[in-house]
Short mmCIF file of N, CA and C in Angstrom, two decimals:
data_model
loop_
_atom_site.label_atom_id
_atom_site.label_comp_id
_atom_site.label_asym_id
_atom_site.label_seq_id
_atom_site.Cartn_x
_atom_site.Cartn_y
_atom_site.Cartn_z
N UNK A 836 8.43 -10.59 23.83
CA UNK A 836 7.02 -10.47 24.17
C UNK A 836 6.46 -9.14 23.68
N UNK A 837 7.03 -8.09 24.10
CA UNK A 837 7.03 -6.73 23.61
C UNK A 837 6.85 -6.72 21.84
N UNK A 838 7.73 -6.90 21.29
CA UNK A 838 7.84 -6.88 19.71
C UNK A 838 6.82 -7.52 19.38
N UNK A 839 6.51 -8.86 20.27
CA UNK A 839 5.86 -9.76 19.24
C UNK A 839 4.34 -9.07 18.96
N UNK A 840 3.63 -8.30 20.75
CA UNK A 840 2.54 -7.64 20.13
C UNK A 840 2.64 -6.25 19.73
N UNK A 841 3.82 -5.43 19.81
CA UNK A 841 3.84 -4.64 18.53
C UNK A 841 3.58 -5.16 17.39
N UNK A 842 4.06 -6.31 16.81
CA UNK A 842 4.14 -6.44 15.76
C UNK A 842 2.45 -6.69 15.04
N UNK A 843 1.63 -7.15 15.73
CA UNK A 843 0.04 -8.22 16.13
C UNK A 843 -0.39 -6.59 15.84
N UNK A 844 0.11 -6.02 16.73
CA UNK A 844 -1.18 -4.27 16.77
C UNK A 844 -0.62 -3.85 15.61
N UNK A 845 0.39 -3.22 14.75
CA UNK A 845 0.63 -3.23 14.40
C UNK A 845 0.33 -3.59 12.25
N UNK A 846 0.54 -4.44 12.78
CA UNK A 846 0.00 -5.54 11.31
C UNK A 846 -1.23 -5.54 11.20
N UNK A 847 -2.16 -5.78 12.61
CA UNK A 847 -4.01 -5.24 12.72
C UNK A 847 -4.00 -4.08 11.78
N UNK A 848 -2.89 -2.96 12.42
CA UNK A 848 -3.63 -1.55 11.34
C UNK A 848 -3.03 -1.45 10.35
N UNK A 849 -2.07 -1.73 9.58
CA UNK A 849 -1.71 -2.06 8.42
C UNK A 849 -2.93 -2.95 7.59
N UNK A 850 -3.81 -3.77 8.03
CA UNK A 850 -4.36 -4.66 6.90
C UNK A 850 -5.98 -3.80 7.20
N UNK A 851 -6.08 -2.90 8.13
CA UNK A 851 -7.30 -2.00 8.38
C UNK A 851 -6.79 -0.87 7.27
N UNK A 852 -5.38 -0.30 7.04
CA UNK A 852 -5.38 0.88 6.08
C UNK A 852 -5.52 -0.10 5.03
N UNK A 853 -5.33 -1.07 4.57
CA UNK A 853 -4.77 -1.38 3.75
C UNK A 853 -6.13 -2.11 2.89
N UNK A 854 -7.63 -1.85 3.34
CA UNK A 854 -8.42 -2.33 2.24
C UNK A 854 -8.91 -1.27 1.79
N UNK A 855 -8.81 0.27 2.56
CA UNK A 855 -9.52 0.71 1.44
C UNK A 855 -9.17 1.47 0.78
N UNK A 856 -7.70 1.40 0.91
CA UNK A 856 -6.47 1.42 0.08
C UNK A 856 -7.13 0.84 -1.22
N UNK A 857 -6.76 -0.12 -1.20
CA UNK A 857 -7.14 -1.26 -2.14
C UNK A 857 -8.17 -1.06 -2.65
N UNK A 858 -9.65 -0.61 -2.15
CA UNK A 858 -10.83 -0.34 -2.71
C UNK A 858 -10.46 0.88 -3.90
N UNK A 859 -10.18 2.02 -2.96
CA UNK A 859 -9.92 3.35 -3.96
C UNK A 859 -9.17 2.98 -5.46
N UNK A 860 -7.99 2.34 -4.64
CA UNK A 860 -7.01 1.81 -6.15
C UNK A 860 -8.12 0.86 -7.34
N UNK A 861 -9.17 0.18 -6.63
CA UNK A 861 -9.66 -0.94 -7.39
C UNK A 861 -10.96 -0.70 -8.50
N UNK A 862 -11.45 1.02 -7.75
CA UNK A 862 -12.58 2.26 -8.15
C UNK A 862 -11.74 1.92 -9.72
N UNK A 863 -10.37 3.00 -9.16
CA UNK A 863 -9.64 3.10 -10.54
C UNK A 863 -9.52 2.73 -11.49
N UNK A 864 -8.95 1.27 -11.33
CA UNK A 864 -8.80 -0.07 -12.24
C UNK A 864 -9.66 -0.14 -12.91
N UNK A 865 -11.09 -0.12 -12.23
CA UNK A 865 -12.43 -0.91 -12.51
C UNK A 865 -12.79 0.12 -13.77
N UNK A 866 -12.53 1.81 -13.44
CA UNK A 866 -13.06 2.37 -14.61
C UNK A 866 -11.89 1.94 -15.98
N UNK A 867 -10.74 1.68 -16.29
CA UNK A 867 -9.66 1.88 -17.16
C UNK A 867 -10.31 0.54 -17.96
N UNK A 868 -10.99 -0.69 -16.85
CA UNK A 868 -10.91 -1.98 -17.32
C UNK A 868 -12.44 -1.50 -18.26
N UNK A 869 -13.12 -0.86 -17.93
CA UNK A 869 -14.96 -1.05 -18.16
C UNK A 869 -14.73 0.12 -19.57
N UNK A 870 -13.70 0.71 -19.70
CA UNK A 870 -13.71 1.83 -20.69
C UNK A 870 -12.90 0.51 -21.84
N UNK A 871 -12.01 0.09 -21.94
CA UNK A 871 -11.20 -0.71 -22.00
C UNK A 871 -10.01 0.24 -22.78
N UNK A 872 -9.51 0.55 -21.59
CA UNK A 872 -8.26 1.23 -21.69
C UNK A 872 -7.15 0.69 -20.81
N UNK A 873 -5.61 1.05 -21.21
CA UNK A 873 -4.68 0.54 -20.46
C UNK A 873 -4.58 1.52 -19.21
N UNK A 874 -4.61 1.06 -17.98
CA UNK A 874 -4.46 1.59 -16.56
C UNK A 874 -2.96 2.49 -16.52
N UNK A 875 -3.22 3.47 -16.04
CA UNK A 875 -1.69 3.85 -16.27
C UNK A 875 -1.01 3.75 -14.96
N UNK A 876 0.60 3.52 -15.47
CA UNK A 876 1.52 3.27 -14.60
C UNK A 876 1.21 3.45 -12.88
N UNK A 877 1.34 4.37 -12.81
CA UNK A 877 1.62 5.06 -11.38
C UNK A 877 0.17 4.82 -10.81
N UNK A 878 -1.12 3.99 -11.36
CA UNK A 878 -2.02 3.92 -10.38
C UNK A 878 -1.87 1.82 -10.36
N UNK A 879 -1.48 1.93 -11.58
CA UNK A 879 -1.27 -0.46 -11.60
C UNK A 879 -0.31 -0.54 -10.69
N UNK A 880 0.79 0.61 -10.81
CA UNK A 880 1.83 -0.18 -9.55
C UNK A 880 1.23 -0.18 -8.12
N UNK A 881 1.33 0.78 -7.80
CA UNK A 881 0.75 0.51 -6.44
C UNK A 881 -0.59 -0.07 -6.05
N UNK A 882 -1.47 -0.57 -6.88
CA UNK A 882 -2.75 -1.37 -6.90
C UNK A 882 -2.04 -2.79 -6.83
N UNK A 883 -1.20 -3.45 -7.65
CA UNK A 883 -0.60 -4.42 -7.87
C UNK A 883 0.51 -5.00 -6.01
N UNK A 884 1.17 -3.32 -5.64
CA UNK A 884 2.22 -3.61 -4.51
C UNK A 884 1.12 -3.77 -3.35
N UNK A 885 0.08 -2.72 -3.49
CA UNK A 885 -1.41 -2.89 -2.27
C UNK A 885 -1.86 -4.35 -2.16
N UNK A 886 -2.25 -4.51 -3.19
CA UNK A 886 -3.19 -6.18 -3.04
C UNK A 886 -1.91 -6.99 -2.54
N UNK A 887 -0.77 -7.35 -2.83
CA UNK A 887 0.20 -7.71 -2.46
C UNK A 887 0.72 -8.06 -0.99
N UNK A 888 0.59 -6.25 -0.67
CA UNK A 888 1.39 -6.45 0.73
C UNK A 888 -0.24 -6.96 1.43
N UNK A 889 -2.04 -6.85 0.89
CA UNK A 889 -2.46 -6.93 1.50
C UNK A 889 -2.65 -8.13 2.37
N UNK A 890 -2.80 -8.85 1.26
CA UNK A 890 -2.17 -10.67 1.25
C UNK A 890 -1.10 -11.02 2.06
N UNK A 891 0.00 -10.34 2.21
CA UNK A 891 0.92 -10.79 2.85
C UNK A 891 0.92 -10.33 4.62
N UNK A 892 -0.07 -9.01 4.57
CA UNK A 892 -0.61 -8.72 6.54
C UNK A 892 -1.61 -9.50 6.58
N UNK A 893 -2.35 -10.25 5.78
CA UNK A 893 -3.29 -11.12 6.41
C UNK A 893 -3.04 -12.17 7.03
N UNK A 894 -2.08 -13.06 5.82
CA UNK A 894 -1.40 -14.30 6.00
C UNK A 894 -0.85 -14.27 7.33
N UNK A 895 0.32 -13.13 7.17
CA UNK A 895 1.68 -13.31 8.28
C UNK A 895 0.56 -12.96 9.65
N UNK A 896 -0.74 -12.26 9.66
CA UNK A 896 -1.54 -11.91 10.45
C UNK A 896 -2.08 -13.47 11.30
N UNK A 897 -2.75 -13.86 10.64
CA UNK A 897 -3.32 -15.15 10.86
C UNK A 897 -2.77 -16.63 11.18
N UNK A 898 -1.37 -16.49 10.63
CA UNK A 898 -0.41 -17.66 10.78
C UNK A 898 0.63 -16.88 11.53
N UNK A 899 0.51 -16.07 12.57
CA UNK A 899 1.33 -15.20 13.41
C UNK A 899 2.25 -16.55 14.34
N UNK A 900 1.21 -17.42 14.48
CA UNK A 900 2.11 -18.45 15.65
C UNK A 900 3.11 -19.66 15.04
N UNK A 901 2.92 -19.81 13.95
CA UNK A 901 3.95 -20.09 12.74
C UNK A 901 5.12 -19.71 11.76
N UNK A 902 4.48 -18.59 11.95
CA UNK A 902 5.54 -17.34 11.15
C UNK A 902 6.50 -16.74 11.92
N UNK A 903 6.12 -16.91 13.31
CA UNK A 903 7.21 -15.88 14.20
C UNK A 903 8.32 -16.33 14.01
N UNK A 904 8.64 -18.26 14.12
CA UNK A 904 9.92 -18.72 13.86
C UNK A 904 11.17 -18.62 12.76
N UNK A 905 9.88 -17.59 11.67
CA UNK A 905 11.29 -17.09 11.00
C UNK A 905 10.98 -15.93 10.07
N UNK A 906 11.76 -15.17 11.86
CA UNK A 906 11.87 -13.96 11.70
C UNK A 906 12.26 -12.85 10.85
N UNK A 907 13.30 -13.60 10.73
CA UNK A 907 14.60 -12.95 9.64
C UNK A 907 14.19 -12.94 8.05
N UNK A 908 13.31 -13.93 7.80
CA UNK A 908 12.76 -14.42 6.26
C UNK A 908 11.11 -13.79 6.35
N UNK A 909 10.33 -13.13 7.39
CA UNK A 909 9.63 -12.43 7.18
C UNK A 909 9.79 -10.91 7.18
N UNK A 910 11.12 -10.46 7.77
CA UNK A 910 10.99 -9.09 7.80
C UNK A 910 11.90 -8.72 6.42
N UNK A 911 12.19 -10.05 6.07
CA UNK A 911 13.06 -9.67 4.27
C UNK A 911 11.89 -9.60 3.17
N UNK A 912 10.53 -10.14 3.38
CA UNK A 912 9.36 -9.94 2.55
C UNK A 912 9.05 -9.04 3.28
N UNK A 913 8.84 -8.28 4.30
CA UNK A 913 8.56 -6.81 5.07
C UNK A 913 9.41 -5.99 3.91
N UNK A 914 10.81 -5.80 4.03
CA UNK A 914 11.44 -5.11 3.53
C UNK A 914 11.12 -4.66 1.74
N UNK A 915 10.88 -6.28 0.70
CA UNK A 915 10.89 -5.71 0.02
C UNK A 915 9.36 -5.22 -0.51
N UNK A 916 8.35 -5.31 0.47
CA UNK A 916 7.13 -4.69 -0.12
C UNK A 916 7.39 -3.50 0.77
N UNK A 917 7.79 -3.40 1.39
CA UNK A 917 8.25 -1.73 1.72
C UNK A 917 8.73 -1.10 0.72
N UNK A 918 9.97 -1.32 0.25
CA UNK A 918 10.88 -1.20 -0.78
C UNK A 918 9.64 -0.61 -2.20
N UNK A 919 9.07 -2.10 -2.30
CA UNK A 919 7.83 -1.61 -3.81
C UNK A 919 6.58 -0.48 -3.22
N UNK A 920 6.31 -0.24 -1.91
CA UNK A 920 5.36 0.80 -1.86
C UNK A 920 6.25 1.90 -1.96
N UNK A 921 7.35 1.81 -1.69
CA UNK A 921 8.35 3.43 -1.77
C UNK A 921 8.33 3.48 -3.50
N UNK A 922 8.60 2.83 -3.83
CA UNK A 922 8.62 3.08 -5.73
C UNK A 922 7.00 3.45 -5.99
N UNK A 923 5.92 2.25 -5.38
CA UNK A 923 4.67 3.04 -6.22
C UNK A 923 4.65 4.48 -5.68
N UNK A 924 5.00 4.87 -4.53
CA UNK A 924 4.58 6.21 -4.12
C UNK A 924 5.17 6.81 -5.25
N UNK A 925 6.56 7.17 -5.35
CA UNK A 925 7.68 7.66 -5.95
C UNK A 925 6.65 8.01 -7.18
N UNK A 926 6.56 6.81 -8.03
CA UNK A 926 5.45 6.75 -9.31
C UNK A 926 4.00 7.95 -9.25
N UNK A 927 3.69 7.82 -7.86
CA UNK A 927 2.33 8.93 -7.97
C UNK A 927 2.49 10.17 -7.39
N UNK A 928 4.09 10.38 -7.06
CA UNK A 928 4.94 11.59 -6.76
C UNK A 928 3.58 12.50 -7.21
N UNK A 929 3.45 12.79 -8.21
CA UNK A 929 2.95 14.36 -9.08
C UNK A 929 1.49 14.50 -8.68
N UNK A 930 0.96 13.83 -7.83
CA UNK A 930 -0.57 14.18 -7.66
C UNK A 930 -0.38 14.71 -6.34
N UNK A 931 0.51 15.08 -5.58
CA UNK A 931 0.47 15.46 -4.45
C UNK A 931 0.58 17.03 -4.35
N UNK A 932 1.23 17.89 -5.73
CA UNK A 932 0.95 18.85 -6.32
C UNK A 932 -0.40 19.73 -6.76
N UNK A 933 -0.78 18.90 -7.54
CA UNK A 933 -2.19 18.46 -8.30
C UNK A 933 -2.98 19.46 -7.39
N UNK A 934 -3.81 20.36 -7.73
CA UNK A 934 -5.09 20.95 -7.46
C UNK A 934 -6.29 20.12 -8.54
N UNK A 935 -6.96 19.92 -7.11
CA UNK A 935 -8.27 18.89 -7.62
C UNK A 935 -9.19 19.68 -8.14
N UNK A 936 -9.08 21.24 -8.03
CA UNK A 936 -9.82 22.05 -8.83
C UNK A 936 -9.43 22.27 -10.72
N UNK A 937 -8.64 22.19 -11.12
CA UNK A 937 -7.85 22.20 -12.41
C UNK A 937 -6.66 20.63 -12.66
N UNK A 938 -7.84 19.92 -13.81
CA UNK A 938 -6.92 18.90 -13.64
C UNK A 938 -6.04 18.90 -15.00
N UNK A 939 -5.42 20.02 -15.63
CA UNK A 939 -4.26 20.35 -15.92
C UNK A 939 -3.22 20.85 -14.85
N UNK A 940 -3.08 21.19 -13.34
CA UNK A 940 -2.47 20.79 -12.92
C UNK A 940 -1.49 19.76 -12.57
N UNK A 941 -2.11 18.55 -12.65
CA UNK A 941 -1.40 16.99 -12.81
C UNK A 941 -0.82 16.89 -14.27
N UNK A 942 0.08 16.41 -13.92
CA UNK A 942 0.62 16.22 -15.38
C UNK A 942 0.52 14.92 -16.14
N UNK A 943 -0.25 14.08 -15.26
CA UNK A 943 -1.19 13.20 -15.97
C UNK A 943 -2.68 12.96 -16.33
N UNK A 944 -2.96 14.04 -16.18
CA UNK A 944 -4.39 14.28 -16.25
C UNK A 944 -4.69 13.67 -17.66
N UNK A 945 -3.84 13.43 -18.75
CA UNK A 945 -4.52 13.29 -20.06
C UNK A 945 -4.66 11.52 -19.87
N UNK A 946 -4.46 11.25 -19.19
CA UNK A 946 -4.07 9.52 -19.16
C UNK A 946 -5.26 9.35 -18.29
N UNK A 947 -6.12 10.34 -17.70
CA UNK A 947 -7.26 10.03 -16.92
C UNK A 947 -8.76 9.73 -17.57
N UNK A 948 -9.12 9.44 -18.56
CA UNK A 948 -10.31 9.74 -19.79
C UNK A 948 -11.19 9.36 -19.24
N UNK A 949 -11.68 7.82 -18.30
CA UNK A 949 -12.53 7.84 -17.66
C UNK A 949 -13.11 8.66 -17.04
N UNK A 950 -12.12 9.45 -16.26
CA UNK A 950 -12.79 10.11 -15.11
C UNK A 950 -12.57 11.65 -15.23
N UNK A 951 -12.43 12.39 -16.43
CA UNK A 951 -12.01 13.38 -16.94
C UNK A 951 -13.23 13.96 -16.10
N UNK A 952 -14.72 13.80 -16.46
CA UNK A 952 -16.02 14.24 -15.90
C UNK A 952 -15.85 14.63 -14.31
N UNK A 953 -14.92 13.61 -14.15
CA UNK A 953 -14.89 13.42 -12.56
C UNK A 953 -13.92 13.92 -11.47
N UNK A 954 -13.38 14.72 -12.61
CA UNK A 954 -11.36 15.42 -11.89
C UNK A 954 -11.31 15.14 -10.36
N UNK A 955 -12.61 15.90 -9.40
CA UNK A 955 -12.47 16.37 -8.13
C UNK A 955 -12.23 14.87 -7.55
N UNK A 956 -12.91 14.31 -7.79
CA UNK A 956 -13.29 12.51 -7.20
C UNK A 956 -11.98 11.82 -7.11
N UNK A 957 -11.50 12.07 -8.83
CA UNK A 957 -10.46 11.00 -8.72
C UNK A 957 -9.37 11.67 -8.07
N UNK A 958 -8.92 12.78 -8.56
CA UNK A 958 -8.15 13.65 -8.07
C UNK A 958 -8.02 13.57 -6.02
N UNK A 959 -8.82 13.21 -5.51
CA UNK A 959 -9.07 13.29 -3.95
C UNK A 959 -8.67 11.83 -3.76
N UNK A 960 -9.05 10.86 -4.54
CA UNK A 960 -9.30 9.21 -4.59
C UNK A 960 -7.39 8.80 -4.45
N UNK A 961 -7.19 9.88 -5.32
CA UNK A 961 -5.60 9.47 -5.80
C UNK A 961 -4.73 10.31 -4.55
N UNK A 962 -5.03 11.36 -4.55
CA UNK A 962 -4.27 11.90 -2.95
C UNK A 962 -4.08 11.05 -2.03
N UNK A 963 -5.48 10.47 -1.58
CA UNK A 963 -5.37 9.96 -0.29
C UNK A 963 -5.10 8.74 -0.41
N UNK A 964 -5.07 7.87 -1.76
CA UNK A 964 -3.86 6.59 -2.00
C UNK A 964 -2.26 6.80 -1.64
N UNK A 965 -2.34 8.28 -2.60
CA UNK A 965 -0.80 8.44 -2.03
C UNK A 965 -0.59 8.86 -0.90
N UNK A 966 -1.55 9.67 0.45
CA UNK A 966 -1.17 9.52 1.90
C UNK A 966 -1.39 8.47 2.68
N UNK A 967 -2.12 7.44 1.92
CA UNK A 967 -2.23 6.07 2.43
C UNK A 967 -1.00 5.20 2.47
N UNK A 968 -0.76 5.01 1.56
CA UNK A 968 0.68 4.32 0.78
C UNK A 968 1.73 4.94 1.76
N UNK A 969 1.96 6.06 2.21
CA UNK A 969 3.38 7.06 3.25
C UNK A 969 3.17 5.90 4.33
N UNK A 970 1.69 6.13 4.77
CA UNK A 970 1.39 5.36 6.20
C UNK A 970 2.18 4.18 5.96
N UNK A 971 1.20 3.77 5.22
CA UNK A 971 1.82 2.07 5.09
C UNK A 971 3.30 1.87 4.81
N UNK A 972 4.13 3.11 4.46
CA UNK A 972 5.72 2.41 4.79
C UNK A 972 6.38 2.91 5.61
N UNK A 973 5.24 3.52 6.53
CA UNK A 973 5.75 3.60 8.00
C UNK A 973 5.72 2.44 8.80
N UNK A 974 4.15 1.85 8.85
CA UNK A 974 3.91 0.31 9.44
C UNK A 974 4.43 -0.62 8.57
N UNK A 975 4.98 -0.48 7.70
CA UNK A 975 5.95 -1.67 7.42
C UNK A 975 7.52 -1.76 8.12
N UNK A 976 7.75 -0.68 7.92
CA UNK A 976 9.12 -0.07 8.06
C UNK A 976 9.11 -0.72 9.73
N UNK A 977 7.78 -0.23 10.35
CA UNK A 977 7.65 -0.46 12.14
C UNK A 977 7.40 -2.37 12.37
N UNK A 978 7.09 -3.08 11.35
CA UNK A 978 6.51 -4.20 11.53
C UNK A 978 7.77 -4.71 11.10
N UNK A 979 8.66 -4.54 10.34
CA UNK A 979 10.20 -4.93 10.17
C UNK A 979 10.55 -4.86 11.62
N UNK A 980 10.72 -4.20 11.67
CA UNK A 980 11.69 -3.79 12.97
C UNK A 980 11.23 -4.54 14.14
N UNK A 981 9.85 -4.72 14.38
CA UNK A 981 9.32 -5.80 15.03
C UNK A 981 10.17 -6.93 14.97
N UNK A 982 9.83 -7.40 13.89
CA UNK A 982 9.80 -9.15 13.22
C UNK A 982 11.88 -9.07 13.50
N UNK A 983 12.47 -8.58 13.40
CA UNK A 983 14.19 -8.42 13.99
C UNK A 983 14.15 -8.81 15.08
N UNK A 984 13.82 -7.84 15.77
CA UNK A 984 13.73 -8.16 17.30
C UNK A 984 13.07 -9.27 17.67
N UNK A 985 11.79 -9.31 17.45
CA UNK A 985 11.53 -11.10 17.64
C UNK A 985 12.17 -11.93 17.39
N UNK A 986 12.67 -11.92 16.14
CA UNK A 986 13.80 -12.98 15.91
C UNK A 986 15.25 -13.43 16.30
N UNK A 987 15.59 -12.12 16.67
CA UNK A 987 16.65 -12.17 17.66
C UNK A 987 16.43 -12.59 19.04
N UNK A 988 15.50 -12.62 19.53
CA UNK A 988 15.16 -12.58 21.17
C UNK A 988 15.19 -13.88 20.86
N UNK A 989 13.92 -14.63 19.89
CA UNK A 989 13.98 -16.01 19.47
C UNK A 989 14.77 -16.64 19.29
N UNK A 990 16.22 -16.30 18.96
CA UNK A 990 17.28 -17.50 18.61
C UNK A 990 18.51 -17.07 19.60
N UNK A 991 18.20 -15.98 20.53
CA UNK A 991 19.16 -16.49 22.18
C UNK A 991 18.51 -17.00 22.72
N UNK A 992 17.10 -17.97 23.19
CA UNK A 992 16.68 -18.30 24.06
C UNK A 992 16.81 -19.46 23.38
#
């Protein structure tokens, strides 16, 4: 009973961080696509793992009274979009360095052309993706651990 609405509160704020997550990442995209340039790495992955896991806290959100019965096969899709937000972070490692005042600081700044005009913006846009993204593999990491325990409680009774 416990787990199950951890898991409900839980998954609520995961899919609340998790749009404008998705918005910031989608700012990004939108300029690489409108310039028509290739998006670079470390902002497609985790735009790609975001929309992803976002889809997957809605679903498991909404079909909560369906999904609980298997436990074990949702906290293994928990695990591995945990797993892919730890790699996109990993990927945007170097902006957490980054002074948004000098964007030769980043050592991808040359891969930024859209928004070269715009260092401070994107530079802030991209930080707080990557302190967004930490969160979110905390509440995954916590919504695993949920979905176990439910499932265990579920198959002694």
């Amino acid at each position: 009973m416990i787990a199950g609405l951890l898991f409900l509160i839980f998954r609520g704020f995961e899919l609340t961080l998790l749009i404008p997550l998705i918005g910031m990442l989608s700012y990004l995209v939108h300029g690489y696509v409108k310039s028509n340039l290739l998006t670079p790495n470390y902002i497609l992955i985790l735009f790609i793992v975001v929309v992803l896991a976002g889809v997957w806290a809605l679903g498991t959100l909404l079909f909560y009274r369906s999904a609980r019965r298997n436990g074990h096969l949702l906290a293994l899709v928990d695990l591995g979009i945990l797993a892919a937000l730890i790699a996109g972070v990993v990927v945007l490692r170097n902006i957490a360095g980054a002074s948004c005042s000098d964007p030769t600081s980043f050592s991808g700044y040359y891969q930024l052309a859209p928004f070269i005009n715009q260092w401070s913006k994107t530079c802030n846009i991209l930080k707080a993706s990557f302190g967004l993204a930490i969160v979110e593999i905390l509440l995954f990491f916590t919504t695993t651990d949920a979905q176990v325990q439910l499932a265990n409680s579920n198959s002694t009774t």
